[in-house]
Short mmCIF file of C-alpha atoms in Angstrom, two decimals:
data_model
loop_
_atom_site.label_atom_id
_atom_site.label_comp_id
_atom_site.label_asym_id
_atom_site.label_seq_id
_atom_site.Cartn_x
_atom_site.Cartn_y
_atom_site.Cartn_z
CA MET A 1 0.00 0.00 0.00
CA THR A 2 1.50 3.33 -1.02
CA ASP A 3 -0.22 6.65 -0.87
CA THR A 4 1.01 8.82 -3.73
CA THR A 5 -1.30 11.75 -3.06
CA ASN A 6 0.48 15.07 -3.55
CA VAL A 7 3.82 13.34 -4.02
CA PRO A 8 6.01 15.35 -6.39
CA THR A 9 7.87 13.63 -9.20
CA ARG A 10 11.07 15.67 -8.75
CA ALA A 11 13.59 15.95 -5.96
CA GLU A 12 12.81 18.87 -3.68
CA PRO A 13 15.42 21.67 -3.73
CA GLY A 14 16.86 22.13 -0.26
CA ARG A 15 16.11 18.59 0.90
CA TRP A 16 19.78 18.01 1.79
CA ARG A 17 19.84 21.16 3.89
CA MET A 18 16.72 20.10 5.80
CA LEU A 19 18.13 16.60 6.32
CA LEU A 20 21.42 17.95 7.66
CA LEU A 21 19.65 20.37 9.99
CA THR A 22 17.50 17.56 11.37
CA MET A 23 20.58 15.36 11.76
CA PHE A 24 22.45 18.16 13.55
CA CYS A 25 19.62 18.59 16.01
CA TYR A 26 19.31 14.87 16.75
CA LEU A 27 23.09 14.60 17.09
CA PHE A 28 22.73 16.06 20.61
CA PHE A 29 19.44 14.51 21.71
CA TYR A 30 21.02 11.46 23.32
CA THR A 31 22.95 13.72 25.70
CA GLY A 32 19.60 13.87 27.50
CA ARG A 33 19.08 10.13 27.89
CA HIS A 34 22.14 7.98 27.04
CA ASN A 35 24.06 9.80 29.74
CA PHE A 36 22.29 7.76 32.42
CA GLY A 37 24.28 4.55 31.92
CA TRP A 38 27.48 6.31 32.93
CA ALA A 39 26.00 7.48 36.21
CA THR A 40 24.65 4.08 37.28
CA HIS A 41 27.53 2.94 39.49
CA GLN A 42 27.95 6.19 41.42
CA LEU A 43 24.18 6.70 41.49
CA ALA A 44 23.61 3.26 43.01
CA ASP A 45 26.26 3.98 45.66
CA THR A 46 24.91 7.47 46.40
CA LEU A 47 21.29 6.33 46.76
CA GLY A 48 22.16 2.95 48.31
CA ILE A 49 20.10 0.95 45.80
CA SER A 50 20.57 -2.27 43.82
CA PHE A 51 21.20 -2.47 40.09
CA GLU A 52 17.68 -3.82 39.70
CA LYS A 53 16.34 -0.54 41.08
CA VAL A 54 18.66 1.36 38.76
CA GLY A 55 17.08 -0.71 35.98
CA TRP A 56 13.63 0.46 37.08
CA ILE A 57 14.74 4.08 36.72
CA SER A 58 15.81 3.27 33.16
CA PHE A 59 12.49 1.45 32.69
CA ALA A 60 10.63 4.63 33.64
CA MET A 61 12.42 6.65 30.98
CA LEU A 62 11.97 4.05 28.27
CA ALA A 63 8.30 3.53 29.17
CA GLY A 64 7.74 7.30 29.05
CA TYR A 65 9.51 7.36 25.70
CA ALA A 66 7.40 4.50 24.38
CA PHE A 67 4.13 6.14 25.44
CA GLY A 68 5.33 9.41 23.95
CA GLN A 69 6.06 7.75 20.62
CA LEU A 70 2.45 6.63 20.34
CA VAL A 71 1.15 10.12 21.14
CA ASN A 72 3.74 12.18 19.32
CA GLY A 73 3.76 9.98 16.23
CA LEU A 74 0.07 10.78 15.83
CA LEU A 75 0.66 14.46 16.54
CA ALA A 76 3.55 14.64 14.06
CA ASP A 77 1.04 14.07 11.25
CA ARG A 78 -1.13 16.92 12.53
CA LEU A 79 1.06 19.52 14.26
CA SER A 80 4.26 21.37 13.40
CA PRO A 81 7.24 18.98 13.78
CA ARG A 82 9.71 21.83 14.39
CA HIS A 83 7.66 23.18 17.31
CA MET A 84 7.38 19.69 18.80
CA ILE A 85 11.14 19.10 18.60
CA LEU A 86 11.97 22.46 20.20
CA THR A 87 9.52 21.87 23.06
CA GLY A 88 10.73 18.34 23.75
CA GLY A 89 14.38 19.33 23.70
CA ILE A 90 14.04 22.22 26.13
CA LEU A 91 11.90 20.21 28.57
CA SER A 92 14.42 17.35 28.46
CA VAL A 93 17.23 19.75 29.34
CA LEU A 94 15.26 21.01 32.35
CA ALA A 95 14.46 17.46 33.53
CA ASN A 96 18.13 16.46 33.39
CA ILE A 97 19.26 19.49 35.34
CA CYS A 98 16.61 18.87 38.03
CA ILE A 99 17.81 15.25 38.37
CA SER A 100 21.38 16.48 38.91
CA PHE A 101 20.26 18.22 42.13
CA SER A 102 18.19 15.31 43.46
CA GLY A 103 19.12 12.70 46.05
CA SER A 104 15.85 10.75 46.07
CA PHE A 105 15.22 7.50 44.20
CA THR A 106 11.53 8.34 43.78
CA VAL A 107 12.14 11.86 42.50
CA ILE A 108 14.74 10.65 40.00
CA LEU A 109 12.41 7.83 38.89
CA VAL A 110 9.58 10.29 38.18
CA LEU A 111 11.77 12.91 36.51
CA TRP A 112 13.51 10.33 34.34
CA GLY A 113 10.13 8.94 33.28
CA LEU A 114 8.97 12.43 32.29
CA ASN A 115 12.24 12.94 30.48
CA GLY A 116 11.46 9.87 28.39
CA TYR A 117 8.26 11.52 27.19
CA PHE A 118 10.05 14.79 26.42
CA GLN A 119 12.71 12.92 24.45
CA SER A 120 10.00 11.19 22.41
CA MET A 121 8.99 14.50 20.87
CA ALA A 122 11.88 14.41 18.39
CA TRP A 123 12.22 11.17 16.39
CA ALA A 124 8.80 10.85 14.74
CA PRO A 125 8.51 14.60 13.99
CA GLY A 126 12.01 14.46 12.51
CA SER A 127 10.96 11.51 10.37
CA ARG A 128 7.93 13.52 9.28
CA ILE A 129 10.19 16.34 8.09
CA ILE A 130 12.39 13.91 6.15
CA ALA A 131 9.32 12.28 4.59
CA ASN A 132 8.06 15.72 3.53
CA TRP A 133 11.32 16.57 1.78
CA TRP A 134 12.41 13.13 0.55
CA HIS A 135 9.41 11.85 -1.38
CA ASN A 136 11.55 10.03 -3.91
CA GLY A 137 15.15 9.10 -4.63
CA ASN A 138 17.55 7.50 -2.13
CA ARG A 139 15.10 7.46 0.75
CA GLY A 140 17.07 4.61 2.31
CA LEU A 141 20.14 6.84 2.28
CA ALA A 142 18.22 9.71 3.91
CA TYR A 143 16.93 7.53 6.74
CA GLY A 144 20.35 5.90 7.07
CA LEU A 145 21.95 9.31 7.58
CA TYR A 146 19.22 10.30 10.03
CA THR A 147 19.77 7.11 12.01
CA MET A 148 23.54 7.67 11.82
CA SER A 149 23.08 11.01 13.57
CA ALA A 150 21.45 9.12 16.44
CA GLY A 151 24.43 6.76 16.55
CA LEU A 152 26.85 9.68 16.57
CA SER A 153 24.75 11.23 19.32
CA SER A 154 25.69 8.25 21.47
CA VAL A 155 29.35 8.88 20.65
CA VAL A 156 29.05 12.52 21.72
CA THR A 157 27.29 11.48 24.92
CA TYR A 158 29.84 8.75 25.71
CA VAL A 159 32.77 11.18 25.32
CA PHE A 160 31.17 13.79 27.58
CA SER A 161 30.15 11.19 30.14
CA ILE A 162 33.53 9.42 30.31
CA LEU A 163 35.19 12.75 31.02
CA LEU A 164 32.60 13.98 33.51
CA VAL A 165 31.66 10.85 35.49
CA GLN A 166 35.20 10.59 36.90
CA ASP A 167 34.52 13.89 38.62
CA ASN A 168 30.88 13.69 39.74
CA TRP A 169 27.90 11.77 38.37
CA ARG A 170 25.74 14.87 38.73
CA ASN A 171 27.74 16.68 36.03
CA VAL A 172 26.69 13.99 33.55
CA PHE A 173 23.16 15.43 33.80
CA ARG A 174 24.24 19.07 33.71
CA VAL A 175 26.88 19.71 31.07
CA PRO A 176 26.06 17.59 27.95
CA VAL A 177 22.43 18.74 27.75
CA LEU A 178 23.52 22.36 27.35
CA PHE A 179 24.59 21.42 23.81
CA LEU A 180 21.11 19.99 23.23
CA ALA A 181 19.56 23.32 24.21
CA VAL A 182 21.68 25.17 21.66
CA ALA A 183 21.03 22.57 18.94
CA VAL A 184 17.23 22.69 19.18
CA VAL A 185 17.20 26.48 19.00
CA ILE A 186 19.37 26.46 15.85
CA PHE A 187 17.16 23.75 14.37
CA PHE A 188 13.99 25.72 15.10
CA ILE A 189 15.34 28.88 13.47
CA PHE A 190 16.51 27.35 10.20
CA VAL A 191 14.42 24.25 9.48
CA LYS A 192 11.20 24.20 7.44
CA ASN A 193 8.58 21.52 7.95
CA ALA A 194 7.84 21.06 4.25
CA PRO A 195 8.95 22.41 0.85
CA PRO A 196 7.49 25.73 -0.33
CA GLY A 197 4.28 25.24 -2.26
CA ALA A 198 3.56 21.89 -0.59
CA GLY A 199 0.67 23.41 1.34
CA ALA A 200 0.60 23.86 5.07
CA SER A 201 3.69 23.13 7.11
CA HIS A 202 1.80 20.12 8.40
CA PRO A 203 -1.04 18.16 6.79
CA PRO A 204 -4.45 19.83 7.07
CA THR A 205 -6.54 18.12 9.71
CA GLY A 206 -9.44 17.69 7.30
CA ASP A 207 -7.24 15.69 4.93
CA GLN A 208 -6.17 13.28 7.65
CA PRO A 209 -8.03 10.11 8.61
CA SER A 210 -9.40 10.02 12.15
CA PRO A 211 -7.16 8.50 14.85
CA LYS A 212 -9.51 5.49 15.00
CA ASN A 213 -9.25 4.85 11.26
CA THR A 214 -5.51 5.42 11.38
CA PHE A 215 -4.97 2.77 14.03
CA THR A 216 -7.38 0.43 12.24
CA VAL A 217 -5.21 0.62 9.14
CA ILE A 218 -2.02 0.10 11.15
CA THR A 219 -3.21 -2.77 13.36
CA GLY A 220 -4.76 -4.46 10.34
CA ASN A 221 -1.40 -4.68 8.56
CA ALA A 222 0.12 -7.97 9.71
CA ARG A 223 3.44 -7.37 8.00
CA PHE A 224 3.82 -4.01 9.70
CA LEU A 225 3.07 -5.56 13.10
CA ALA A 226 5.77 -8.19 12.49
CA VAL A 227 8.19 -5.38 11.68
CA CYS A 228 7.29 -3.70 14.98
CA LEU A 229 7.93 -6.93 16.90
CA SER A 230 11.33 -7.39 15.27
CA LEU A 231 12.22 -3.77 16.00
CA GLY A 232 11.22 -4.36 19.63
CA PHE A 233 13.80 -7.11 20.04
CA GLN A 234 16.40 -5.06 18.14
CA SER A 235 15.87 -2.13 20.49
CA MET A 236 16.02 -4.38 23.55
CA ALA A 237 19.40 -5.71 22.39
CA ARG A 238 20.66 -2.23 21.55
CA TYR A 239 19.71 -0.72 24.91
CA ALA A 240 21.13 -3.65 26.82
CA LEU A 241 24.48 -2.75 25.27
CA ILE A 242 24.14 1.05 25.47
CA PHE A 243 22.95 1.10 29.07
CA TRP A 244 24.94 -1.72 30.71
CA LEU A 245 28.21 -1.78 28.74
CA PRO A 246 29.59 1.31 30.60
CA LEU A 247 29.11 -0.55 33.89
CA PHE A 248 31.03 -3.52 32.47
CA PHE A 249 33.99 -1.44 31.28
CA ILE A 250 34.16 0.86 34.31
CA LYS A 251 34.95 -2.20 36.44
CA SER A 252 37.29 -3.77 33.86
CA GLY A 253 39.48 -0.66 33.66
CA SER A 254 39.15 -0.28 29.86
CA VAL A 255 36.62 2.51 29.89
CA TRP A 256 37.64 4.09 26.57
CA THR A 257 37.11 0.76 24.78
CA SER A 258 33.39 1.27 25.33
CA LEU A 259 33.49 4.28 23.00
CA LEU A 260 33.89 1.86 20.11
CA LEU A 261 30.31 0.65 20.69
CA PRO A 262 28.55 3.90 19.64
CA LEU A 263 31.17 4.45 16.92
CA GLY A 264 30.25 1.06 15.50
CA MET A 265 26.57 1.91 15.83
CA ALA A 266 27.00 5.16 13.89
CA ALA A 267 28.97 3.39 11.17
CA GLY A 268 26.34 0.67 11.00
CA ALA A 269 23.49 3.15 10.60
CA ILE A 270 24.92 4.84 7.51
CA SER A 271 26.23 1.57 6.08
CA PHE A 272 22.90 -0.21 6.33
CA GLY A 273 21.25 2.67 4.48
CA PHE A 274 23.51 1.88 1.51
CA ILE A 275 23.32 -1.88 2.07
CA SER A 276 19.54 -2.04 1.91
CA ASP A 277 19.33 0.12 -1.22
CA SER A 278 22.16 -1.52 -3.14
CA VAL A 279 23.11 -4.99 -1.91
CA PHE A 280 19.57 -6.04 -0.97
CA ARG A 281 17.84 -3.92 -3.65
CA ALA A 282 15.54 -2.22 -1.13
CA ASN A 283 14.63 -5.54 0.53
CA ARG A 284 15.06 -4.00 3.94
CA MET A 285 13.74 -7.07 5.75
CA ALA A 286 16.50 -9.33 4.38
CA SER A 287 19.03 -6.67 5.36
CA ILE A 288 17.62 -6.51 8.91
CA CYS A 289 17.65 -10.29 9.29
CA THR A 290 21.28 -10.55 8.17
CA GLY A 291 22.41 -7.76 10.48
CA MET A 292 20.70 -9.13 13.58
CA LEU A 293 22.04 -12.64 12.97
CA LEU A 294 25.57 -11.23 12.87
CA CYS A 295 24.89 -9.20 16.03
CA SER A 296 23.84 -12.39 17.79
CA LEU A 297 26.96 -14.21 16.66
CA LEU A 298 29.33 -11.41 17.71
CA SER A 299 27.72 -10.98 21.13
CA GLY A 300 28.11 -14.68 21.77
CA LEU A 301 31.77 -14.54 20.72
CA ILE A 302 32.54 -11.66 23.09
CA TYR A 303 31.21 -13.72 26.00
CA MET A 304 32.90 -16.98 25.03
CA LEU A 305 36.33 -15.46 24.30
CA GLU A 306 36.29 -13.43 27.55
CA ILE A 307 38.36 -10.62 25.97
CA ARG A 308 38.04 -7.41 27.97
CA SER A 309 40.80 -5.19 26.62
CA GLY A 310 43.13 -4.72 23.69
CA VAL A 311 42.62 -4.55 19.93
CA ALA A 312 40.56 -7.75 19.74
CA ALA A 313 38.10 -6.51 22.36
CA GLY A 314 37.80 -3.15 20.61
CA ALA A 315 37.18 -4.77 17.22
CA LEU A 316 34.49 -7.07 18.59
CA ILE A 317 32.74 -4.25 20.47
CA PHE A 318 32.81 -2.06 17.34
CA CYS A 319 31.35 -4.84 15.19
CA ALA A 320 28.72 -5.69 17.80
CA GLY A 321 27.62 -2.06 17.79
CA PHE A 322 27.69 -1.99 13.98
CA PHE A 323 25.26 -4.89 13.66
CA ALA A 324 23.20 -4.16 16.78
CA TYR A 325 22.20 -0.69 15.61
CA GLY A 326 22.83 -0.62 11.85
CA PRO A 327 19.69 -2.58 10.91
CA GLN A 328 17.54 0.03 12.67
CA ALA A 329 18.12 2.35 9.69
CA ASN A 330 16.22 -0.19 7.59
CA PHE A 331 13.16 -0.23 9.84
CA TRP A 332 12.10 3.42 9.49
CA PRO A 333 11.48 3.47 5.70
CA LEU A 334 9.15 0.50 6.20
CA ALA A 335 6.56 2.74 7.91
CA GLN A 336 6.18 4.68 4.68
CA GLU A 337 6.58 1.71 2.37
CA LEU A 338 4.07 -0.55 4.13
CA LEU A 339 1.55 2.06 5.30
CA GLY A 340 1.81 4.93 2.83
CA GLN A 341 2.79 8.58 3.02
CA ARG A 342 -0.19 9.81 5.04
CA TYR A 343 0.44 7.37 7.89
CA VAL A 344 4.21 7.77 8.14
CA GLY A 345 4.20 9.85 11.34
CA THR A 346 1.79 7.59 13.21
CA GLY A 347 3.44 4.46 11.83
CA THR A 348 6.86 5.65 12.97
CA GLY A 349 5.41 6.45 16.39
CA VAL A 350 3.88 2.98 16.76
CA MET A 351 7.16 1.38 15.71
CA ASN A 352 9.18 3.42 18.17
CA MET A 353 6.62 2.84 20.91
CA THR A 354 7.02 -0.92 20.46
CA ALA A 355 10.80 -0.60 20.35
CA TYR A 356 11.00 1.25 23.64
CA LEU A 357 8.41 -0.85 25.43
CA PHE A 358 10.61 -3.87 24.74
CA ALA A 359 13.74 -1.97 25.78
CA ALA A 360 12.00 -0.77 28.97
CA VAL A 361 11.03 -4.29 30.01
CA GLY A 362 14.58 -5.46 29.39
CA GLU A 363 16.28 -2.95 31.71
CA PRO A 364 15.13 -4.11 35.18
CA LEU A 365 15.40 -7.72 34.03
CA MET A 366 19.02 -7.18 33.01
CA GLY A 367 19.73 -5.40 36.31
CA LYS A 368 18.19 -8.32 38.21
CA LEU A 369 20.25 -10.78 36.17
CA ILE A 370 23.46 -8.92 37.04
CA ASP A 371 22.49 -8.80 40.74
CA MET A 372 21.75 -12.55 40.75
CA THR A 373 24.85 -13.73 38.88
CA GLY A 374 27.28 -11.08 40.08
CA ASN A 375 28.67 -11.19 36.54
CA LYS A 376 28.37 -8.07 34.38
CA ALA A 377 29.49 -10.04 31.31
CA VAL A 378 26.12 -11.81 31.34
CA ILE A 379 24.82 -8.99 29.15
CA PHE A 380 26.53 -10.50 26.10
CA PRO A 381 24.83 -13.94 25.89
CA THR A 382 21.55 -12.22 26.76
CA VAL A 383 21.99 -9.81 23.84
CA ALA A 384 22.87 -12.75 21.58
CA VAL A 385 19.51 -14.42 22.30
CA ILE A 386 17.52 -11.19 21.91
CA ALA A 387 19.21 -10.33 18.60
CA LEU A 388 18.41 -13.80 17.29
CA LEU A 389 14.73 -13.26 18.14
CA SER A 390 14.78 -10.04 16.12
CA ALA A 391 16.25 -11.86 13.11
CA VAL A 392 13.61 -14.58 13.30
CA THR A 393 10.57 -12.33 13.77
CA ILE A 394 11.40 -10.10 10.78
CA LEU A 395 10.93 -13.18 8.59
CA PHE A 396 7.21 -13.03 9.33
CA ALA A 397 7.08 -9.65 7.60
CA MET A 398 8.36 -11.09 4.34
CA PRO A 399 5.82 -11.42 1.49
CA ARG A 400 4.46 -14.95 1.31
CA ARG A 401 4.82 -15.31 -2.44
CA PRO A 402 7.84 -13.43 -3.70
CA SER A 403 7.93 -12.88 -7.42
CA PRO A 404 10.95 -14.08 -9.46
CA GLY A 405 13.89 -11.73 -9.17
CA SER A 406 12.44 -9.91 -6.18
CA LEU A 407 11.86 -10.92 -2.59
CA SER A 408 9.17 -8.33 -2.06
CA ARG A 409 6.86 -5.89 -3.68
CA ILE A 410 8.37 -3.07 -1.68
CA PRO A 411 9.43 -0.49 -4.27
CA ALA A 412 13.10 0.37 -4.60
CA PHE A 413 13.87 4.02 -4.09
#
């Protein structure tokens, strides 16, 4: 199903500028949520809580993010994406700064949950802007670059956090988010929601299906639901690495090795944009399956080889990040390709909601597992199993009767 209403047949002038502005803004968004993993050890000591409870704080943020994706994905099709991104960014900055002055588990739990909702006001609206400007031509590349900016955002956050956490965990919530505040203001000033002459900066409400009809279309698409399930497992695996790997390397004494994880993730995001368009000829599902299988294999190898430092450890961590996050770039175009242009905002929101619900559930469970085993390396075999589940479930989204020479009817862009 593809909605071609009001889709231009030419590339929009300025689409690269809008993509780069959106990427620049999202480059700093993770400073407001991926900073938490670096504060876990000192935070647990300061508050006198277990790692399971730390996991529940992370759960609160991810649950808030997941709920926000459902709401803000729907709103991104109806409101101004640039206003939503500015509002979410500023509120996230304020939530982080408030947490830095708190010494209460309950207060931090509530604030971090609210921060999850504020952070959710960026991804789907950003996807809406890209969809408005990139109607045709290399859409996989556009989403790959957008996803790469998220991966690089983790790199930026890791660098700041490694430098700051050695001083005081509270600074991890104070300094990096100041760059987010500047980025969202620059984004708001220079970005445009849609090309000139494309109508309103957001779709007219009268031209949009009702929320009930929208969700009827989405929940009635079995292939799309399978994609959401696969993305859920992918996100669970990704956040298990992003959140708990710092704890693993802080105790092993090779803290800078952990930086190779988000570097690998950023490289994977842009690479899988090219891979899906060229190697797999826009068969994004086959690309996802391959990537997650390799992620599973690499995570298992890290655990079995017990390498914690040196070149070998760095190479394996980089590759694990590459394949854990890279396939995510292939998920986002599927919202538009399976649901159509008019549902892309809501579809993206539903996908991201599923992704973060799965990730949220995984956090306290992983914390409990570490508490029970006393072994922080247990994250790697756990990620291996989760990544394998992602690879298997994406197969259910494949067309049942592929035509000769093509594994799907998904159009190549």
